[in-house]
PDB file of C-alpha atoms in Angstrom:
ATOM      1  CA  MET A   1     -99.469 -40.782 -11.364  1.00 52.00           C
ATOM      2  CA  ILE A   2     -99.478 -42.135  -7.753  1.00 64.00           C
ATOM      3  CA  PRO A   3    -103.197 -43.080  -7.157  1.00 66.00           C
ATOM      4  CA  ALA A   4    -103.210 -41.280  -3.828  1.00 68.00           C
ATOM      5  CA  MET A   5    -101.865 -37.946  -5.375  1.00 62.00           C
ATOM      6  CA  PRO A   6    -104.559 -35.545  -6.590  1.00 62.00           C
ATOM      7  CA  ALA A   7    -104.466 -34.609 -10.191  1.00 63.00           C
ATOM      8  CA  SER A   8    -103.675 -30.896  -9.454  1.00 63.00           C
ATOM      9  CA  ALA A   9    -100.330 -31.912  -7.970  1.00 56.00           C
ATOM     10  CA  ALA A  10     -99.168 -33.522 -11.205  1.00 56.00           C
ATOM     11  CA  ALA A  11    -100.242 -30.629 -13.344  1.00 59.00           C
ATOM     12  CA  ALA A  12     -98.686 -28.129 -10.899  1.00 61.00           C
ATOM     13  CA  ARG A  13     -95.159 -28.796 -12.060  1.00 67.00           C
ATOM     14  CA  PRO A  14     -94.713 -27.542 -15.629  1.00 73.00           C
ATOM     15  CA  ARG A  15     -92.013 -29.500 -17.596  1.00 79.00           C
ATOM     16  CA  GLN A  16     -88.971 -27.371 -18.456  1.00 83.00           C
ATOM     17  CA  ALA A  17     -86.942 -27.959 -21.508  1.00 83.00           C
ATOM     18  CA  PRO A  18     -83.427 -28.795 -21.017  1.00 81.00           C
ATOM     19  CA  SER A  19     -80.600 -26.254 -21.031  1.00 88.00           C
ATOM     20  CA  VAL A  20     -78.250 -26.170 -23.931  1.00 87.00           C
ATOM     21  CA  SER A  21     -75.332 -26.848 -21.461  1.00 88.00           C
ATOM     22  CA  SER A  22     -76.989 -29.909 -20.206  1.00 87.00           C
ATOM     23  CA  VAL A  23     -77.606 -31.052 -23.922  1.00 89.00           C
ATOM     24  CA  LEU A  24     -73.913 -30.476 -24.663  1.00 92.00           C
ATOM     25  CA  LEU A  25     -72.779 -32.360 -21.503  1.00 91.00           C
ATOM     26  CA  ARG A  26     -74.825 -35.358 -22.439  1.00 90.00           C
ATOM     27  CA  PHE A  27     -73.809 -35.486 -26.008  1.00 93.00           C
ATOM     28  CA  GLY A  28     -70.158 -35.099 -24.786  1.00 93.00           C
ATOM     29  CA  ARG A  29     -70.553 -37.838 -22.475  1.00 92.00           C
ATOM     30  CA  VAL A  30     -72.132 -40.175 -24.800  1.00 93.00           C
ATOM     31  CA  ALA A  31     -69.786 -39.373 -27.764  1.00 95.00           C
ATOM     32  CA  SER A  32     -66.693 -39.838 -25.471  1.00 95.00           C
ATOM     33  CA  MET A  33     -67.950 -43.076 -23.854  1.00 95.00           C
ATOM     34  CA  GLY A  34     -69.129 -44.598 -27.141  1.00 95.00           C
ATOM     35  CA  THR A  35     -65.699 -43.932 -28.493  1.00 96.00           C
ATOM     36  CA  VAL A  36     -64.079 -45.552 -25.590  1.00 97.00           C
ATOM     37  CA  THR A  37     -66.493 -48.578 -26.032  1.00 96.00           C
ATOM     38  CA  ALA A  38     -65.614 -48.787 -29.876  1.00 97.00           C
ATOM     39  CA  LEU A  39     -61.943 -48.486 -29.198  1.00 97.00           C
ATOM     40  CA  ILE A  40     -61.889 -51.339 -26.520  1.00 97.00           C
ATOM     41  CA  LEU A  41     -64.019 -53.599 -28.877  1.00 97.00           C
ATOM     42  CA  ILE A  42     -61.685 -53.073 -31.757  1.00 98.00           C
ATOM     43  CA  ALA A  43     -58.667 -53.735 -29.822  1.00 97.00           C
ATOM     44  CA  GLY A  44     -60.271 -56.945 -28.595  1.00 97.00           C
ATOM     45  CA  VAL A  45     -61.177 -57.858 -32.150  1.00 97.00           C
ATOM     46  CA  TRP A  46     -57.473 -56.889 -33.222  1.00 96.00           C
ATOM     47  CA  ALA A  47     -55.850 -58.995 -30.592  1.00 95.00           C
ATOM     48  CA  SER A  48     -57.797 -61.901 -31.447  1.00 94.00           C
ATOM     49  CA  TRP A  49     -57.595 -61.803 -35.326  1.00 94.00           C
ATOM     50  CA  GLY A  50     -53.998 -62.401 -35.078  1.00 88.00           C
ATOM     51  CA  THR A  51     -54.456 -66.010 -34.166  1.00 88.00           C
ATOM     52  CA  ALA A  52     -58.074 -66.498 -35.138  1.00 91.00           C
ATOM     53  CA  GLN A  53     -57.427 -65.775 -38.925  1.00 92.00           C
ATOM     54  CA  HIS A  54     -55.278 -68.928 -39.025  1.00 89.00           C
ATOM     55  CA  VAL A  55     -57.758 -71.095 -37.433  1.00 90.00           C
ATOM     56  CA  LEU A  56     -61.008 -69.750 -39.146  1.00 90.00           C
ATOM     57  CA  LEU A  57     -59.310 -69.528 -42.580  1.00 88.00           C
ATOM     58  CA  THR A  58     -57.669 -72.776 -43.214  1.00 82.00           C
ATOM     59  CA  LYS A  59     -58.079 -73.100 -46.871  1.00 85.00           C
ATOM     60  CA  GLY A  60     -54.720 -73.535 -48.299  1.00 84.00           C
ATOM     61  CA  ARG A  61     -52.999 -73.616 -44.994  1.00 87.00           C
ATOM     62  CA  GLU A  62     -51.059 -76.439 -43.661  1.00 88.00           C
ATOM     63  CA  GLN A  63     -53.017 -78.613 -41.171  1.00 91.00           C
ATOM     64  CA  GLY A  64     -51.800 -81.653 -39.081  1.00 91.00           C
ATOM     65  CA  THR A  65     -50.966 -82.770 -35.363  1.00 92.00           C
ATOM     66  CA  VAL A  66     -48.456 -81.897 -32.969  1.00 91.00           C
ATOM     67  CA  GLU A  67     -47.163 -84.224 -30.232  1.00 91.00           C
ATOM     68  CA  VAL A  68     -45.680 -81.925 -27.838  1.00 91.00           C
ATOM     69  CA  THR A  69     -42.276 -83.285 -26.620  1.00 91.00           C
ATOM     70  CA  ARG A  70     -40.531 -80.194 -24.883  1.00 88.00           C
ATOM     71  CA  CYS A  71     -41.962 -77.207 -23.201  1.00 86.00           C
ATOM     72  CA  GLY A  72     -39.975 -74.377 -21.795  1.00 84.00           C
ATOM     73  CA  GLY A  73     -39.557 -70.607 -21.986  1.00 84.00           C
ATOM     74  CA  GLY A  74     -43.235 -69.763 -23.059  1.00 83.00           C
ATOM     75  CA  THR A  75     -43.246 -72.430 -25.895  1.00 87.00           C
ATOM     76  CA  CYS A  76     -43.807 -75.840 -26.625  1.00 88.00           C
ATOM     77  CA  SER A  77     -42.407 -77.960 -29.486  1.00 90.00           C
ATOM     78  CA  GLY A  78     -42.696 -81.308 -30.955  1.00 91.00           C
ATOM     79  CA  PRO A  79     -42.761 -83.360 -34.250  1.00 93.00           C
ATOM     80  CA  TYR A  80     -45.402 -82.194 -36.766  1.00 91.00           C
ATOM     81  CA  SER A  81     -47.436 -84.887 -38.816  1.00 91.00           C
ATOM     82  CA  PRO A  82     -49.302 -83.615 -41.721  1.00 90.00           C
ATOM     83  CA  VAL A  83     -53.067 -84.187 -42.262  1.00 90.00           C
ATOM     84  CA  SER A  84     -53.988 -81.880 -45.424  1.00 87.00           C
ATOM     85  CA  ALA A  85     -52.598 -82.319 -48.924  1.00 85.00           C
ATOM     86  CA  GLY A  86     -49.601 -80.603 -49.632  1.00 84.00           C
ATOM     87  CA  SER A  87     -48.346 -80.386 -46.234  1.00 84.00           C
ATOM     88  CA  GLN A  88     -45.103 -81.685 -45.224  1.00 87.00           C
ATOM     89  CA  ALA A  89     -43.890 -83.640 -42.182  1.00 87.00           C
ATOM     90  CA  ARG A  90     -41.556 -81.531 -39.883  1.00 89.00           C
ATOM     91  CA  GLU A  91     -39.222 -82.387 -37.056  1.00 90.00           C
ATOM     92  CA  ARG A  92     -40.196 -79.494 -34.899  1.00 90.00           C
ATOM     93  CA  VAL A  93     -42.963 -76.910 -34.884  1.00 91.00           C
ATOM     94  CA  VAL A  94     -43.572 -74.549 -32.139  1.00 90.00           C
ATOM     95  CA  LEU A  95     -46.783 -73.942 -30.290  1.00 87.00           C
ATOM     96  CA  GLU A  96     -47.452 -71.419 -27.613  1.00 81.00           C
ATOM     97  CA  ASP A  97     -47.188 -72.588 -24.142  1.00 69.00           C
ATOM     98  CA  SER A  98     -50.320 -71.969 -22.164  1.00 72.00           C
ATOM     99  CA  VAL A  99     -52.455 -73.772 -19.519  1.00 62.00           C
ATOM    100  CA  ALA A 100     -54.208 -75.646 -22.511  1.00 73.00           C
ATOM    101  CA  VAL A 101     -50.878 -77.339 -23.777  1.00 81.00           C
ATOM    102  CA  THR A 102     -49.520 -80.309 -21.805  1.00 82.00           C
ATOM    103  CA  LYS A 103     -46.121 -82.129 -22.620  1.00 84.00           C
ATOM    104  CA  GLY A 104     -46.941 -85.778 -24.043  1.00 87.00           C
ATOM    105  CA  ARG A 105     -50.316 -84.885 -25.769  1.00 89.00           C
ATOM    106  CA  THR A 106     -51.140 -84.541 -29.271  1.00 90.00           C
ATOM    107  CA  TYR A 107     -52.966 -81.506 -30.779  1.00 89.00           C
ATOM    108  CA  SER A 108     -54.486 -80.586 -34.045  1.00 89.00           C
ATOM    109  CA  VAL A 109     -53.015 -77.575 -35.387  1.00 90.00           C
ATOM    110  CA  VAL A 110     -52.618 -75.280 -38.210  1.00 91.00           C
ATOM    111  CA  LEU A 111     -49.209 -73.939 -39.365  1.00 90.00           C
ATOM    112  CA  LYS A 112     -48.765 -70.097 -39.859  1.00 88.00           C
ATOM    113  CA  PRO A 113     -47.721 -69.531 -43.570  1.00 87.00           C
ATOM    114  CA  GLY A 114     -43.932 -69.517 -44.085  1.00 84.00           C
ATOM    115  CA  SER A 115     -43.099 -70.330 -40.320  1.00 84.00           C
ATOM    116  CA  ALA A 116     -42.801 -73.311 -38.099  1.00 84.00           C
ATOM    117  CA  ASP A 117     -45.142 -71.755 -35.718  1.00 88.00           C
ATOM    118  CA  ALA A 118     -48.460 -73.610 -35.016  1.00 88.00           C
ATOM    119  CA  VAL A 119     -51.813 -72.705 -33.782  1.00 89.00           C
ATOM    120  CA  ARG A 120     -54.289 -74.969 -32.141  1.00 88.00           C
ATOM    121  CA  SER A 121     -57.342 -75.745 -34.595  1.00 88.00           C
ATOM    122  CA  GLY A 122     -60.861 -77.177 -33.989  1.00 87.00           C
ATOM    123  CA  PRO A 123     -63.505 -75.665 -31.635  1.00 89.00           C
ATOM    124  CA  ALA A 124     -60.925 -75.288 -28.976  1.00 87.00           C
ATOM    125  CA  GLY A 125     -58.513 -73.427 -30.944  1.00 88.00           C
ATOM    126  CA  VAL A 126     -61.313 -71.258 -32.252  1.00 90.00           C
ATOM    127  CA  LEU A 127     -62.657 -70.408 -28.893  1.00 92.00           C
ATOM    128  CA  TYR A 128     -59.202 -69.966 -27.503  1.00 89.00           C
ATOM    129  CA  ALA A 129     -58.334 -67.478 -30.296  1.00 91.00           C
ATOM    130  CA  TRP A 130     -61.310 -65.321 -29.243  1.00 94.00           C
ATOM    131  CA  VAL A 131     -60.204 -65.015 -25.550  1.00 94.00           C
ATOM    132  CA  PRO A 132     -59.146 -61.293 -25.939  1.00 95.00           C
ATOM    133  CA  LEU A 133     -62.459 -60.290 -27.307  1.00 97.00           C
ATOM    134  CA  GLY A 134     -64.309 -61.794 -24.281  1.00 96.00           C
ATOM    135  CA  GLY A 135     -62.084 -59.841 -22.106  1.00 96.00           C
ATOM    136  CA  ALA A 136     -62.652 -56.706 -24.119  1.00 97.00           C
ATOM    137  CA  LEU A 137     -66.524 -57.528 -23.874  1.00 97.00           C
ATOM    138  CA  LEU A 138     -66.487 -57.526 -20.341  1.00 97.00           C
ATOM    139  CA  LEU A 139     -64.518 -54.279 -19.926  1.00 97.00           C
ATOM    140  CA  ALA A 140     -66.398 -52.474 -22.550  1.00 97.00           C
ATOM    141  CA  SER A 141     -69.785 -53.511 -20.595  1.00 96.00           C
ATOM    142  CA  VAL A 142     -68.526 -51.769 -17.704  1.00 96.00           C
ATOM    143  CA  VAL A 143     -68.174 -48.626 -19.827  1.00 96.00           C
ATOM    144  CA  VAL A 144     -71.645 -49.202 -21.410  1.00 96.00           C
ATOM    145  CA  ALA A 145     -73.398 -49.743 -18.108  1.00 95.00           C
ATOM    146  CA  GLY A 146     -71.669 -46.803 -16.301  1.00 93.00           C
ATOM    147  CA  GLY A 147     -70.604 -44.175 -19.055  1.00 92.00           C
ATOM    148  CA  LEU A 148     -73.507 -44.571 -21.391  1.00 92.00           C
ATOM    149  CA  ARG A 149     -76.101 -45.502 -18.739  1.00 92.00           C
ATOM    150  CA  ARG A 150     -77.336 -48.336 -20.758  1.00 93.00           C
ATOM    151  CA  THR A 151     -77.402 -51.053 -18.201  1.00 95.00           C
ATOM    152  CA  ARG A 152     -79.384 -53.829 -19.862  1.00 96.00           C
ATOM    153  CA  ALA A 153     -76.655 -53.535 -22.992  1.00 95.00           C
ATOM    154  CA  GLY A 154     -74.001 -53.678 -20.353  1.00 96.00           C
ATOM    155  CA  TRP A 155     -75.415 -56.797 -19.111  1.00 97.00           C
ATOM    156  CA  VAL A 156     -75.748 -58.512 -22.490  1.00 97.00           C
ATOM    157  CA  MET A 157     -72.274 -57.564 -23.206  1.00 97.00           C
ATOM    158  CA  ALA A 158     -70.866 -59.000 -19.985  1.00 97.00           C
ATOM    159  CA  GLY A 159     -72.921 -61.929 -20.317  1.00 97.00           C
ATOM    160  CA  ALA A 160     -71.562 -62.580 -23.983  1.00 97.00           C
ATOM    161  CA  GLY A 161     -67.915 -61.994 -22.567  1.00 97.00           C
ATOM    162  CA  VAL A 162     -68.457 -64.494 -19.740  1.00 97.00           C
ATOM    163  CA  ALA A 163     -69.811 -67.073 -22.037  1.00 97.00           C
ATOM    164  CA  LEU A 164     -67.186 -66.697 -24.457  1.00 96.00           C
ATOM    165  CA  LEU A 165     -64.275 -67.064 -21.763  1.00 95.00           C
ATOM    166  CA  THR A 166     -66.285 -69.923 -19.974  1.00 95.00           C
ATOM    167  CA  ALA A 167     -66.834 -71.818 -23.417  1.00 95.00           C
ATOM    168  CA  ALA A 168     -63.047 -71.299 -24.067  1.00 92.00           C
ATOM    169  CA  PHE A 169     -62.140 -72.585 -20.562  1.00 90.00           C
ATOM    170  CA  VAL A 170     -64.266 -75.605 -20.863  1.00 91.00           C
ATOM    171  CA  ALA A 171     -63.226 -76.568 -24.363  1.00 87.00           C
ATOM    172  CA  VAL A 172     -59.503 -76.335 -23.869  1.00 78.00           C
TER     173      VAL A 172
END
């Protein structure tokens, strides 16, 4: 109650129960926006897990280093030197060409089972693998803040997404 307002003014307006249609509309909005948010986050985890599983679950996988000698056509390649027991040296393994891969540098990698495809390992590889989830968090934060009207939760999600993307950028 506002101090300058008389007590009778606050009591003059009785509170009305919400109508059935407004309750149904609110439930529909929350259900649909909650579903959209869940789908965005699931898609972000799904896109990240394709690479992250090789970096996070390294037990039994071939680990080593790659000296990048050639880049072109969206991939970089070079000779593989093993670090883990049971891993064999290879003349050529393929690493995804990105801003983070430079010709002439050596990177620690994990090989995907049964192929010559390599994925960066270490802290930079882990953060880079989760970049799609960071983007999904940013996108979902808009839906949470606008569609669900949970601005605080939206800001938390956006902050987590920005922190993940910034950490990946700095680490790579």
